[in-house]
CSV table of C-alpha atoms in Angstrom, one decimal:
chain,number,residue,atom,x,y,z
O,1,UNK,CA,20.8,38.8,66.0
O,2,UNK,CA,20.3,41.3,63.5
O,3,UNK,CA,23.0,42.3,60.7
O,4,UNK,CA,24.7,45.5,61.6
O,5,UNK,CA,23.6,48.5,59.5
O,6,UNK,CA,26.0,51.1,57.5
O,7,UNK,CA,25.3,53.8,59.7
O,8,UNK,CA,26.2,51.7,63.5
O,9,UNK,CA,29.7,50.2,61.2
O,10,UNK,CA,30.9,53.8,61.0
O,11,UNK,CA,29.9,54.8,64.3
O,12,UNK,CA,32.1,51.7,65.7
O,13,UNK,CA,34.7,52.7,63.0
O,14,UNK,CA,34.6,56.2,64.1
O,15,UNK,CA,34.8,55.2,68.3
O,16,UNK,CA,37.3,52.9,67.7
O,17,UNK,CA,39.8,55.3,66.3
O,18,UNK,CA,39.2,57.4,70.1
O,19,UNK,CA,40.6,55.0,71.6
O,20,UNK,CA,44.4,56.5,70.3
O,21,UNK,CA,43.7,59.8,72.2
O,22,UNK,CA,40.4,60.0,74.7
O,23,UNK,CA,39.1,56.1,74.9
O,24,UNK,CA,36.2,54.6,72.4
O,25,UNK,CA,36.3,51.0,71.7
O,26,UNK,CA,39.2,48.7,71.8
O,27,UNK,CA,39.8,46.0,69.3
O,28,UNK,CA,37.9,43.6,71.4
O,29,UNK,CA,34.8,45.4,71.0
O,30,UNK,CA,34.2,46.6,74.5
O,31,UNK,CA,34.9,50.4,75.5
O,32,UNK,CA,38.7,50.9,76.7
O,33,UNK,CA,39.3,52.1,80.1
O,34,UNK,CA,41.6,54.8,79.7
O,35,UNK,CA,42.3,58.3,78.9
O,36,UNK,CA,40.9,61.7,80.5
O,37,UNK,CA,37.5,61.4,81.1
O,38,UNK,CA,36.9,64.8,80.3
O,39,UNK,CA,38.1,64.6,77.1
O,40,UNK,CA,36.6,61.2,76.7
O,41,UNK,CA,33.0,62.8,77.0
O,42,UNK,CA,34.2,65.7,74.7
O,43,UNK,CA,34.6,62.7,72.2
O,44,UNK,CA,31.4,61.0,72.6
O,45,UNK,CA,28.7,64.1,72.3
O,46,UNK,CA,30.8,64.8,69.1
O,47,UNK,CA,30.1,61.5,67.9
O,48,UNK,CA,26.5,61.6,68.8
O,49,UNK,CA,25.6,64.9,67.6
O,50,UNK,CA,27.4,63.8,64.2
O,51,UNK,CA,25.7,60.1,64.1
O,52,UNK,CA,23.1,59.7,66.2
O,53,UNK,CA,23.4,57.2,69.1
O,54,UNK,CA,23.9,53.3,68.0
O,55,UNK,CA,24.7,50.1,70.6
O,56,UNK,CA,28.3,51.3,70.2
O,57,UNK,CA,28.1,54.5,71.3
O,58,UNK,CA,25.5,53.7,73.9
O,59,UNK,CA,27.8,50.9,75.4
O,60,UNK,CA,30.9,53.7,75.4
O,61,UNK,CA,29.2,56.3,77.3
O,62,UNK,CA,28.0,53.4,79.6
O,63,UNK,CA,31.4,52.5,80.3
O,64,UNK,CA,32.7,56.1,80.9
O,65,UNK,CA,29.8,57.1,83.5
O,66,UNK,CA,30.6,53.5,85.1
O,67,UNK,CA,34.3,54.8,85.4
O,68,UNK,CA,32.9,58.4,86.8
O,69,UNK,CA,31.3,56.4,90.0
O,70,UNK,CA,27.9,56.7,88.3
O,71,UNK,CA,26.5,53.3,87.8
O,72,UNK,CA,22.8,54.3,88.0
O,73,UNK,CA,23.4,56.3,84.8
O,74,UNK,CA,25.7,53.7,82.9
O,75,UNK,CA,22.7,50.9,83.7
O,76,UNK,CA,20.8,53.5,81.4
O,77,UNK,CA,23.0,53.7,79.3
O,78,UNK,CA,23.8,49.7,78.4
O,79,UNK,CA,19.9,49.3,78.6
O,80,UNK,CA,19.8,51.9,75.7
O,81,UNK,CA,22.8,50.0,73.7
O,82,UNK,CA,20.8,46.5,74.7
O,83,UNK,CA,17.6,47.7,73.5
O,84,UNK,CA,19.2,49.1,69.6
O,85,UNK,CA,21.4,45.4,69.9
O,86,UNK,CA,20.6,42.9,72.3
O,87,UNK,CA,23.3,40.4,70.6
O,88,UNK,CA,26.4,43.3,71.3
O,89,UNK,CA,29.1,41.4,72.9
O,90,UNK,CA,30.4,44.8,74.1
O,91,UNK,CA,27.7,46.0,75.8
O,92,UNK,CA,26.9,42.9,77.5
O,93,UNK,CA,30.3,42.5,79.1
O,94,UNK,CA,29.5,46.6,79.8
O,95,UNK,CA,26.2,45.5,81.4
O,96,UNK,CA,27.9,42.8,83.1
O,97,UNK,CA,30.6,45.2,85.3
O,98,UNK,CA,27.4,47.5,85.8
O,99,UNK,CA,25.4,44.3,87.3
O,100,UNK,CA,29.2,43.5,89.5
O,101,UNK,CA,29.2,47.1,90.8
O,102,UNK,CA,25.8,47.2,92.0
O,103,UNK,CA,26.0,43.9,93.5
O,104,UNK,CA,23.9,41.7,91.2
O,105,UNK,CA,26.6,39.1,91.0
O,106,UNK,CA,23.9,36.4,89.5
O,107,UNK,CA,23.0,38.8,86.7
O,108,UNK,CA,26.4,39.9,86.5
O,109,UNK,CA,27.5,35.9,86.0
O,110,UNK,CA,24.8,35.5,83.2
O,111,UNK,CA,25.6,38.6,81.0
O,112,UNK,CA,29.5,37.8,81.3
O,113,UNK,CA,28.5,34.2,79.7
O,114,UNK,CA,26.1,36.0,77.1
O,115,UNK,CA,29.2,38.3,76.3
O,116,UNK,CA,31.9,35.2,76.1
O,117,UNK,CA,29.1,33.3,73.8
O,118,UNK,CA,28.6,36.0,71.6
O,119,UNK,CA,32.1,36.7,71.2
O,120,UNK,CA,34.8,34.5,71.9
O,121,UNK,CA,37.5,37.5,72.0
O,122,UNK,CA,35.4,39.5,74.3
O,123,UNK,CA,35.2,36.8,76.6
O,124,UNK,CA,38.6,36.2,76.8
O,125,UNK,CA,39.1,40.3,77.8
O,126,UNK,CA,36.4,39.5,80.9
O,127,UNK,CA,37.7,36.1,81.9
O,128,UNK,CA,39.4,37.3,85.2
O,129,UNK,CA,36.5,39.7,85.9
O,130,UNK,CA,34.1,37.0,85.4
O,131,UNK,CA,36.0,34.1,87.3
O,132,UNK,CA,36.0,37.3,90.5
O,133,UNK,CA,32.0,37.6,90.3
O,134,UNK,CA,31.9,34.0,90.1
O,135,UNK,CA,34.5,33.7,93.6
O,136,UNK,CA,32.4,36.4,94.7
O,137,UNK,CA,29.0,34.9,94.0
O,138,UNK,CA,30.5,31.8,95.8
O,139,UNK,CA,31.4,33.4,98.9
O,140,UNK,CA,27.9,34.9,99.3
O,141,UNK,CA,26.9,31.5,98.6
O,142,UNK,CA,28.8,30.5,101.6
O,143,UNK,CA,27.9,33.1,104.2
O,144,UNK,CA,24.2,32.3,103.6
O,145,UNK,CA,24.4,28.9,103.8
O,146,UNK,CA,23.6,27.9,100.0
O,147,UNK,CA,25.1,25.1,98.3
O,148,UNK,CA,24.9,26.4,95.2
């Protein structure tokens, strides 16, 4: 994993204090799930016309266009914050609901097990939406006759 640079710890500096009035990231390090969305996006072009886009960033808007019902465009988006930092716990629990809502439960399994390795505290934020993919993953299992 590589060491963060000056430039991507102010951009998470600078999301994290969004999360107060229009989202950004929460002290776990994934992207918090609340506030209007409208004002949300507002937030984050502001932030990426000022900075640039870093893993952070990339990660939040994949969260909020997973929240808008547009998980096509929020795989892009955690692909982008994956490719800048493959290692960031955030996006891969991000990467992880997008894997759950398009029905990759394997995939989905794996990143939530990358993210909980990387980051203890992240992993503890997923741990009922990873033990559902895995229930999930296990009734699939069942209907098509795996074992596994």
């Amino acid at each position: 994993m590589t060491r963060p640079t000056l430039p991507s710890l102010i951009g998470v500096v600078l999301l994290a204090g969004l999360v107060a009035g229009c989202g950004g990231l929460g002290a776990s390090g994934l992207p918090s799930m609340g506030g209007d969305l409208d004002g949300r996006e507002a937030a984050l072009d502001a932030q990426e016309a000022q900075h640039g886009v870093t893993a952070a960033l990339a990660t939040a808007w994949a969260a909020l266009r997973l929240e808008q019902g547009r998980p096509v465009a929020a795989r892009a988006w955690v692909q982008r914050a994956l490719a800048l930092d493959s290692g960031h716990p955030g996006a891969l629990a991000v990467a992880a609901r997008v894997a759950r809502a398009q029905g990759r439960l394997d995939q989905a399994s794996r990143l939530y097990q990358q993210a909980t390795v990387v980051s203890p505290s992240v992993g503890r934020t997923v741990a009922d939406e990873w033990a559902e993919t895995l229930v999930e993953l296990a009734e699939g299992h069942a209907r098509e006759g795996r074992p596994d």
